[in-house]
Short mmCIF file of C-alpha atoms in Angstrom, two decimals:
data_model
loop_
_atom_site.label_atom_id
_atom_site.label_comp_id
_atom_site.label_asym_id
_atom_site.label_seq_id
_atom_site.Cartn_x
_atom_site.Cartn_y
_atom_site.Cartn_z
CA MET A 191 -55.98 -18.21 59.26
CA LYS A 192 -53.90 -15.34 60.63
CA LYS A 193 -50.89 -17.65 61.05
CA ILE A 194 -51.12 -18.77 57.39
CA THR A 195 -51.32 -15.14 56.18
CA ILE A 196 -48.27 -14.12 58.27
CA LEU A 197 -46.27 -17.13 56.99
CA LEU A 198 -47.07 -16.30 53.33
CA PHE A 199 -46.05 -12.66 53.89
CA LEU A 200 -42.72 -13.64 55.51
CA PHE A 201 -42.06 -16.18 52.69
CA SER A 202 -42.61 -13.53 50.00
CA ILE A 203 -40.20 -11.12 51.71
CA SER A 204 -37.60 -13.88 52.04
CA SER A 205 -37.96 -14.85 48.36
CA PHE A 206 -37.69 -11.32 46.96
CA SER A 207 -34.82 -10.42 49.28
CA GLN A 208 -32.65 -12.97 47.39
CA ILE A 209 -32.92 -11.04 44.12
CA THR A 210 -30.11 -8.51 43.57
CA ILE A 211 -29.88 -6.01 40.73
CA GLU A 212 -26.38 -5.20 39.45
CA LYS A 213 -25.85 -1.91 37.66
CA PRO A 214 -23.47 -2.09 34.68
CA ASP A 215 -19.96 -0.76 35.27
CA SER A 216 -19.61 2.13 32.83
CA LYS A 217 -15.81 2.02 33.14
CA LYS A 218 -15.55 -1.63 32.08
CA LYS A 219 -15.07 -2.04 28.33
CA THR A 220 -16.98 -4.85 26.67
CA GLU A 221 -15.22 -6.93 24.01
CA GLN A 222 -16.68 -6.19 20.59
CA SER A 223 -16.77 -9.17 18.23
CA LEU A 224 -14.92 -8.60 14.96
CA THR A 225 -16.82 -8.79 11.70
CA VAL A 226 -14.98 -11.40 9.65
CA LYS A 227 -15.36 -11.73 5.89
CA PHE A 228 -12.79 -13.52 3.74
CA ASN A 229 -11.51 -11.42 0.83
CA LYS A 230 -10.15 -13.59 -1.97
CA GLU A 231 -8.74 -10.55 -3.80
CA ILE A 232 -5.99 -9.79 -1.25
CA ASP A 233 -2.68 -11.65 -1.00
CA LEU A 234 -1.70 -12.99 2.43
CA TYR A 235 1.42 -10.83 2.50
CA GLU A 236 -0.82 -7.72 2.35
CA TYR A 237 -2.81 -8.66 5.48
CA ARG A 238 -2.64 -6.07 8.30
CA ALA A 239 -5.90 -6.36 10.30
CA ALA A 240 -7.08 -9.16 12.60
CA GLU A 241 -10.29 -9.56 10.57
CA GLN A 242 -8.27 -10.48 7.47
CA PHE A 243 -6.39 -13.25 9.30
CA LEU A 244 -9.56 -14.56 11.00
CA GLY A 245 -11.16 -14.78 7.55
CA LEU A 246 -8.61 -17.50 6.69
CA VAL A 247 -10.27 -20.07 8.98
CA GLY A 248 -11.55 -22.92 6.79
CA GLN A 249 -9.51 -21.77 3.75
CA GLU A 250 -6.75 -23.70 1.97
CA LEU A 251 -3.09 -22.59 2.02
CA PHE A 252 -0.34 -23.77 -0.34
CA PHE A 253 3.28 -23.90 0.89
CA LEU A 254 5.54 -22.43 -1.81
CA PRO A 255 8.85 -24.26 -2.47
CA GLU A 256 12.21 -22.58 -1.93
CA ASN A 257 13.94 -20.87 -4.86
CA SER A 258 17.12 -22.86 -5.62
CA LYS A 259 18.80 -19.66 -6.87
CA TYR A 260 18.30 -18.05 -3.49
CA PHE A 261 21.61 -18.52 -1.69
CA ARG A 262 21.37 -16.34 1.44
CA ASN A 263 21.31 -19.48 3.63
CA LYS A 264 18.05 -18.65 5.35
CA ASN A 265 15.95 -21.42 6.84
CA GLN A 266 12.91 -21.99 4.65
CA TYR A 267 11.09 -23.50 7.62
CA GLU A 268 11.78 -20.60 9.96
CA ASN A 269 8.53 -19.67 11.76
CA VAL A 270 7.01 -23.06 10.85
CA SER A 271 6.20 -25.40 13.80
CA TYR A 272 4.84 -28.93 14.16
CA LEU A 273 2.46 -30.15 16.89
CA PRO A 274 2.48 -33.99 17.10
CA LYS A 275 -0.87 -35.58 17.96
CA THR A 276 0.86 -38.76 19.18
CA LYS A 277 4.38 -39.88 20.06
CA ILE A 278 6.47 -40.54 16.96
CA LYS A 279 10.05 -41.64 16.25
CA LEU A 280 11.90 -40.62 13.09
CA GLY A 281 15.45 -41.93 12.83
CA SER A 282 17.21 -41.16 16.09
CA LYS A 283 14.77 -38.43 17.08
CA ARG A 284 11.67 -38.83 19.21
CA TYR A 285 8.78 -36.35 19.27
CA LYS A 286 6.42 -36.13 22.23
CA GLU A 287 2.66 -35.77 22.03
CA ASN A 288 1.36 -32.14 22.01
CA LYS A 289 4.90 -30.72 22.41
CA LEU A 290 5.62 -27.98 19.87
CA VAL A 291 8.57 -28.58 17.53
CA SER A 292 10.33 -25.73 15.68
CA ILE A 293 11.32 -27.12 12.28
CA THR A 294 14.81 -26.48 10.85
CA GLU A 295 16.53 -27.44 7.60
CA ARG A 296 18.38 -30.22 9.50
CA ASP A 297 15.16 -32.08 10.30
CA LYS A 298 15.25 -34.04 7.02
CA GLU A 299 13.24 -37.05 8.26
CA LEU A 300 10.57 -34.82 9.81
CA ILE A 301 10.28 -32.66 6.67
CA ASP A 302 9.87 -35.76 4.51
CA TYR A 303 7.34 -37.18 6.97
CA LEU A 304 5.24 -33.99 7.04
CA LYS A 305 5.46 -33.42 3.26
CA ILE A 306 5.41 -29.67 3.75
CA GLN A 307 6.74 -28.58 0.36
CA GLU A 308 4.27 -28.19 -2.48
CA ASN A 309 1.32 -29.21 -0.37
CA TYR A 310 -2.02 -27.98 0.91
CA PHE A 311 -3.08 -27.07 4.44
CA ILE A 312 -6.51 -26.23 5.89
CA VAL A 313 -6.65 -23.33 8.38
CA ASP A 314 -8.19 -24.36 11.73
CA SER A 315 -7.69 -21.32 13.98
CA ILE A 316 -5.77 -18.05 14.46
CA ASN A 317 -3.86 -16.68 17.49
CA PHE A 318 -2.59 -13.09 17.84
CA PHE A 319 0.51 -11.97 19.78
CA GLU A 320 2.07 -8.69 20.91
CA GLY A 321 5.83 -8.47 20.36
CA LEU A 322 8.14 -10.84 18.49
CA ALA A 323 10.85 -12.06 20.90
CA PHE A 324 8.74 -12.37 24.08
CA ARG A 325 5.27 -12.83 22.69
CA LYS A 326 2.19 -11.98 24.73
CA ARG A 327 -1.08 -13.41 23.46
CA VAL A 328 -3.77 -10.78 22.68
CA ASN A 329 -7.24 -10.74 21.14
CA GLY A 330 -8.04 -9.43 17.67
CA THR A 331 -9.19 -6.01 18.91
CA LYS A 332 -5.91 -5.47 20.79
CA PHE A 333 -3.93 -6.64 17.75
CA ASN A 334 -5.70 -4.05 15.56
CA GLN A 335 -4.96 -1.36 18.14
CA LEU A 336 -1.25 -2.23 18.01
CA GLN A 337 -1.25 -1.74 14.24
CA ARG A 338 -2.86 1.70 14.64
CA ASP A 339 -0.96 2.99 17.69
CA TYR A 340 2.53 1.82 16.73
CA PRO A 341 2.85 2.13 12.96
CA SER A 342 6.03 0.43 11.80
CA VAL A 343 8.59 2.34 9.74
CA LEU A 344 8.73 -0.83 7.66
CA SER A 345 4.94 -1.27 7.54
CA GLU A 346 5.23 -2.89 4.12
CA LEU A 347 7.66 -5.49 5.49
CA SER A 348 6.40 -6.31 8.98
CA LEU A 349 3.54 -6.36 11.50
CA ASN A 350 3.49 -4.91 15.01
CA GLY A 351 3.29 -8.34 16.58
CA SER A 352 2.78 -11.79 15.07
CA VAL A 353 0.01 -14.15 14.02
CA ASP A 354 0.00 -17.94 14.44
CA ILE A 355 -2.01 -19.73 11.75
CA PHE A 356 -2.96 -23.22 13.00
CA THR A 357 -3.48 -25.66 10.11
CA HIS A 358 -3.73 -29.37 9.37
CA HIS A 359 -2.21 -31.12 6.37
CA LYS A 360 -4.94 -31.78 3.83
CA SER A 361 -4.08 -35.48 3.41
CA SER A 362 -2.12 -36.56 6.52
CA LYS A 363 -4.07 -34.32 8.96
CA GLU A 364 -0.81 -33.47 10.79
CA ILE A 365 -0.92 -30.10 12.63
CA LEU A 366 1.43 -27.32 11.45
CA ILE A 367 1.59 -23.73 12.68
CA PHE A 368 2.77 -20.91 10.43
CA SER A 369 3.85 -17.74 12.29
CA ILE A 370 3.42 -14.56 10.25
CA SER A 371 5.23 -11.40 11.32
CA THR A 372 7.23 -10.27 8.27
CA LYS A 373 6.86 -10.09 4.53
CA SER A 374 9.23 -13.04 3.99
CA SER A 375 7.26 -15.31 6.36
CA ALA A 376 4.01 -14.42 4.55
CA GLU A 377 5.52 -15.09 1.12
CA LYS A 378 6.04 -18.77 2.01
CA LEU A 379 2.29 -19.27 1.63
CA ILE A 380 -0.37 -18.46 -0.91
CA VAL A 381 -4.11 -18.65 -0.21
CA VAL A 382 -5.65 -21.04 -2.75
CA PRO A 383 -8.89 -19.02 -3.34
CA TYR A 384 -6.71 -15.95 -4.00
CA PHE A 385 -4.74 -17.84 -6.67
CA THR A 386 -8.02 -19.13 -8.18
CA HIS A 387 -9.30 -15.53 -8.23
CA LEU A 388 -6.22 -14.44 -10.20
CA ILE A 389 -6.75 -17.19 -12.78
CA ASN A 390 -10.43 -16.29 -13.23
CA LYS A 391 -9.69 -12.56 -13.43
CA PHE A 392 -6.70 -12.52 -15.79
CA SER A 393 -6.68 -15.71 -17.91
CA GLY A 394 -7.24 -14.81 -21.55
CA LYS A 395 -7.28 -11.07 -20.77
CA LYS A 396 -5.14 -8.41 -22.44
CA ILE A 397 -2.93 -6.32 -20.18
CA THR A 398 -0.20 -3.71 -20.18
CA ILE A 399 2.68 -3.78 -17.70
CA ILE A 400 3.35 -1.03 -15.16
CA LYS A 401 7.01 -0.81 -14.12
CA ILE A 402 8.50 0.47 -10.88
CA ASN A 403 11.32 2.96 -11.29
CA LEU A 404 13.66 1.56 -8.64
CA LYS A 405 15.97 4.57 -8.89
CA THR A 406 13.32 6.64 -7.14
CA TYR A 407 14.13 4.55 -4.04
CA SER A 408 17.87 5.26 -4.18
CA ASP A 409 17.83 7.10 -0.83
CA ASP A 410 16.18 4.16 0.94
CA GLU A 411 18.99 2.16 2.54
CA ILE A 412 16.98 -1.07 2.74
CA LEU A 413 15.80 -1.05 -0.87
CA GLN A 414 19.28 -0.03 -1.98
CA LYS A 415 20.67 -3.24 -0.43
CA TYR A 416 17.79 -5.36 -1.65
CA TYR A 417 17.92 -4.37 -5.32
CA SER A 418 21.07 -4.71 -7.41
CA GLU A 419 22.00 -2.99 -10.65
CA GLU A 420 21.49 -6.33 -12.40
CA LEU A 421 17.91 -6.54 -11.14
CA TYR A 422 17.24 -2.92 -12.05
CA ASN A 423 18.46 -3.48 -15.60
CA THR A 424 16.28 -6.59 -15.91
CA ILE A 425 13.16 -4.72 -14.83
CA ASN A 426 14.05 -1.68 -16.91
CA SER A 427 14.20 -3.81 -20.08
CA ILE A 428 10.43 -4.43 -19.96
CA ASP A 429 8.54 -2.71 -22.75
CA SER A 430 5.62 -1.12 -20.91
CA SER A 431 4.07 0.15 -24.16
CA LYS A 432 3.27 -3.35 -25.45
CA ILE A 433 0.02 -5.20 -24.88
CA PHE A 434 0.02 -8.87 -23.91
CA LYS A 435 -2.48 -11.68 -23.60
CA VAL A 436 -2.37 -13.71 -20.38
CA GLU A 437 -2.09 -17.31 -21.59
CA LYS A 438 -1.52 -18.96 -18.22
CA ILE A 439 -1.00 -18.20 -14.53
CA ALA A 440 1.18 -20.75 -12.75
CA ILE A 441 3.55 -21.27 -9.84
CA LYS A 442 7.13 -21.32 -11.07
CA GLU A 443 10.67 -20.76 -9.89
CA PRO A 444 11.75 -17.15 -10.55
CA SER A 445 14.68 -16.75 -12.92
CA SER A 446 16.25 -14.43 -10.37
CA LYS A 447 18.18 -15.15 -7.20
CA TYR A 448 16.52 -12.19 -5.45
CA TYR A 449 13.31 -14.03 -4.56
CA GLU A 450 13.20 -16.56 -1.73
CA TYR A 451 10.34 -18.76 -2.94
CA TYR A 452 8.50 -19.93 -6.00
CA THR A 453 5.94 -17.33 -6.96
CA PRO A 454 2.75 -17.01 -9.04
CA ILE A 455 3.64 -15.58 -12.44
CA PHE A 456 1.88 -14.61 -15.66
CA LYS A 457 2.82 -16.39 -18.87
CA LEU A 458 2.28 -13.79 -21.60
CA LYS A 459 1.88 -13.71 -25.36
CA SER A 460 2.73 -10.53 -27.24
CA LEU A 461 -0.10 -9.05 -29.31
CA LYS A 462 0.19 -6.87 -32.38
CA ASP A 463 -2.13 -3.97 -33.25
CA SER A 464 -4.27 -4.55 -30.17
CA ILE A 465 -6.16 -1.63 -28.64
CA ILE A 466 -7.82 -3.37 -25.67
CA GLU A 467 -6.23 -2.67 -22.26
CA ILE A 468 -7.23 -3.47 -18.67
CA GLU A 469 -5.66 -2.43 -15.41
CA TYR A 470 -2.68 -4.60 -14.44
CA SER A 471 -2.34 -5.62 -10.82
CA ARG A 472 0.88 -7.28 -9.60
CA ILE A 473 0.47 -10.66 -7.95
CA LYS A 474 3.31 -10.08 -5.49
CA LYS A 475 4.79 -6.73 -4.55
CA ASP A 476 8.14 -7.47 -6.22
CA LEU A 477 6.90 -9.66 -9.06
CA MET A 478 8.16 -8.66 -12.48
CA PHE A 479 8.18 -10.32 -15.89
CA TRP A 480 11.59 -11.85 -16.53
CA SER A 481 12.08 -13.82 -19.76
CA ASP A 482 8.63 -13.34 -21.27
CA VAL A 483 9.13 -9.80 -22.60
CA LYS A 484 11.36 -8.42 -25.36
CA ILE A 485 11.90 -4.79 -26.35
CA LYS A 486 10.11 -3.66 -29.47
CA LYS A 487 11.65 -0.42 -30.76
CA ASP A 488 8.78 0.58 -33.05
CA SER A 489 6.29 0.43 -30.17
CA LEU A 490 8.58 2.62 -28.06
CA GLU A 491 8.75 5.09 -30.96
CA ARG A 492 4.93 5.16 -31.13
CA VAL A 493 4.81 5.98 -27.43
CA ARG A 494 7.36 8.78 -27.91
CA ILE A 495 5.37 10.26 -30.83
CA ALA A 496 2.12 10.05 -28.84
CA LYS A 497 3.80 11.77 -25.90
CA VAL A 498 5.10 14.63 -28.10
CA LYS A 499 1.66 15.03 -29.69
CA PHE A 500 0.00 15.17 -26.28
CA GLU A 501 2.48 17.82 -25.06
CA GLN A 502 1.85 19.92 -28.18
CA GLU A 503 -1.91 19.73 -27.66
CA GLN A 504 -1.47 20.76 -24.02
CA GLN A 505 0.65 23.75 -25.04
CA LYS A 506 -1.97 24.76 -27.60
CA LEU A 507 -4.73 24.46 -25.01
CA ASN A 508 -2.74 26.49 -22.47
CA LYS A 509 -2.15 29.20 -25.07
CA ILE A 510 -5.89 29.39 -25.83
CA ASN A 511 -6.75 29.63 -22.11
CA LYS A 512 -4.10 32.30 -21.56
CA GLU A 513 -5.47 34.43 -24.46
CA LYS A 514 -9.03 34.01 -23.16
CA LYS A 515 -7.99 35.27 -19.71
CA ARG A 516 -6.12 38.23 -21.28
CA VAL A 517 -9.20 39.32 -23.31
CA GLU A 518 -11.48 38.98 -20.26
CA ARG A 519 -9.08 41.04 -18.12
CA LEU A 520 -8.78 43.77 -20.81
CA ALA A 521 -12.57 44.06 -21.10
CA ARG A 522 -12.95 44.27 -17.32
CA LEU A 523 -10.26 46.99 -16.92
CA ILE A 524 -11.60 49.09 -19.84
CA LYS A 525 -15.04 48.98 -18.28
CA LYS A 526 -13.56 50.06 -14.93
CA TYR A 527 -11.07 52.77 -16.06
CA GLY A 528 -11.97 53.65 -19.65
CA LYS A 529 -10.28 52.50 -22.89
CA GLU A 530 -6.96 54.41 -22.58
CA ASP A 531 -6.12 53.70 -18.93
CA GLY A 532 -7.69 50.23 -19.05
CA THR A 533 -5.46 49.21 -22.00
CA ILE A 534 -2.30 50.49 -20.26
CA ILE A 535 -3.14 48.64 -17.03
CA ALA A 536 -4.03 45.42 -18.92
CA ASN A 537 -0.51 45.51 -20.44
CA ASN A 538 0.95 45.69 -16.90
CA LYS A 539 2.18 49.27 -17.30
CA VAL A 540 1.82 52.34 -15.05
CA ARG A 541 2.12 56.11 -15.60
CA ILE A 542 2.33 59.24 -13.48
CA GLY A 543 -1.01 60.39 -12.11
CA MET A 544 -2.49 56.91 -11.60
CA THR A 545 -4.21 56.03 -8.31
CA LYS A 546 -2.98 53.32 -5.97
CA GLU A 547 -5.84 51.04 -7.04
CA MET A 548 -4.90 51.43 -10.72
CA CYS A 549 -1.26 50.57 -9.94
CA ARG A 550 -2.29 47.52 -7.90
CA ASP A 551 -4.44 46.27 -10.79
CA SER A 552 -1.45 46.71 -13.12
CA TRP A 553 1.59 45.52 -11.12
CA GLY A 554 -0.17 43.59 -8.39
CA LYS A 555 0.24 43.81 -4.63
CA PRO A 556 3.68 45.20 -3.57
CA ASN A 557 6.11 43.15 -1.48
CA SER A 558 6.24 45.91 1.12
CA ILE A 559 5.04 49.49 1.71
CA ASN A 560 7.03 52.28 3.43
CA SER A 561 4.86 55.21 4.56
CA THR A 562 5.81 58.72 5.73
CA THR A 563 3.32 61.30 7.05
CA SER A 564 4.21 65.03 7.22
CA ALA A 565 2.46 68.43 7.32
CA TYR A 566 2.27 68.29 3.53
CA GLY A 567 0.45 64.93 3.44
CA THR A 568 1.24 61.21 3.20
CA ARG A 569 4.07 59.79 1.06
CA GLU A 570 4.29 56.05 0.29
CA GLN A 571 6.98 53.89 -1.28
CA TRP A 572 5.81 50.58 -2.84
CA VAL A 573 8.60 48.02 -3.14
CA TYR A 574 8.46 45.29 -5.83
CA VAL A 575 10.78 42.38 -6.69
CA GLY A 576 13.68 43.26 -9.01
CA GLY A 577 14.38 46.74 -7.65
CA ASN A 578 11.17 48.37 -8.92
CA TYR A 579 9.58 51.16 -6.82
CA LEU A 580 6.45 53.33 -7.02
CA TYR A 581 6.12 56.58 -5.00
CA PHE A 582 2.76 58.10 -4.09
CA GLU A 583 1.83 61.46 -2.61
CA ASN A 584 -1.64 61.63 -1.14
CA GLY A 585 -2.67 58.51 -3.07
CA ILE A 586 -1.42 59.67 -6.51
CA LEU A 587 1.61 58.14 -8.34
CA THR A 588 4.38 60.79 -8.64
CA THR A 589 7.56 58.74 -9.29
CA ILE A 590 8.40 55.46 -11.03
CA GLN A 591 11.80 53.89 -10.30
CA ASN A 592 13.02 50.81 -12.19
#
């Protein structure tokens, strides 16, 4: 019996001695999962945070065609890659399985095979990278930190790093990767739910147009090169006082050579005597209305008249407020100094025999004070703007110099 008890005791010690308790390392940072929620109201080119890109998973993308008027000889397929699932041969070229292919304009057979233009892609996954030339893969939290710690001077045009959007062709299932790092690479794509949101929000609605005054950017070297006088004149011809009805939102080729790709655009119908307005939100940063708008001189005149009337009402209101303040100040000074002195001070005048407090209430605080103390008392010189001086002896005004 004693042997059995001793064996059980030794077994229990042996069993419990195998259990170790590890204390958490307070210095080690745990990876926090990002809260992802897709926002259909934001255009892809506006994305900045990792959560926004991760929200694309499962969404449809549409590849926008190239603008034929855009002649800067840039590769439309720059930052677009293909990942073959099997070995394929197109013409004289062979493509290996799972070997990434950077697509160029010269790959005519491959482009036709993939049917990239004017087609839909489903987002499968997202990868984040630090840097552009020598990319280092990072997680979403690190990517967000890069955006915060190293804000780009061209934050509206580029990211601090890059994002690879892995997709498959909606019909052929071929795998394509779109790398987003700049505004131009983001403008090649439009998120389908975002476009649907625009149609639902604006179709049949009445809007006014808000113009950008490009001349306010004249000191910006980049915008100066990007915008021409021709483009400025086109934008400046828009009549922002008119109200329009949105008849249709469609993808179309811009009637300007300054845009790289087809873009969503409003088709508008001019309305007369309409008073309903809603806030207008541009689809793309640089989207403007080209051939849909004509100047209407009488509407511009109505805006000018309304502006003059508003300015007159503001002047009238300012005059009333100024008179109210004057009456209140007069009443306060009469109560403090009596009717005669209070009236003089309220009119911003001074006279010999006034105290320093009375002069301060009349002329305000001096720019500087020069003080001299002698056996006969204290003498002060108050200096005001415009060569005006007040002299006090023992706190009483004795001399006024203009």
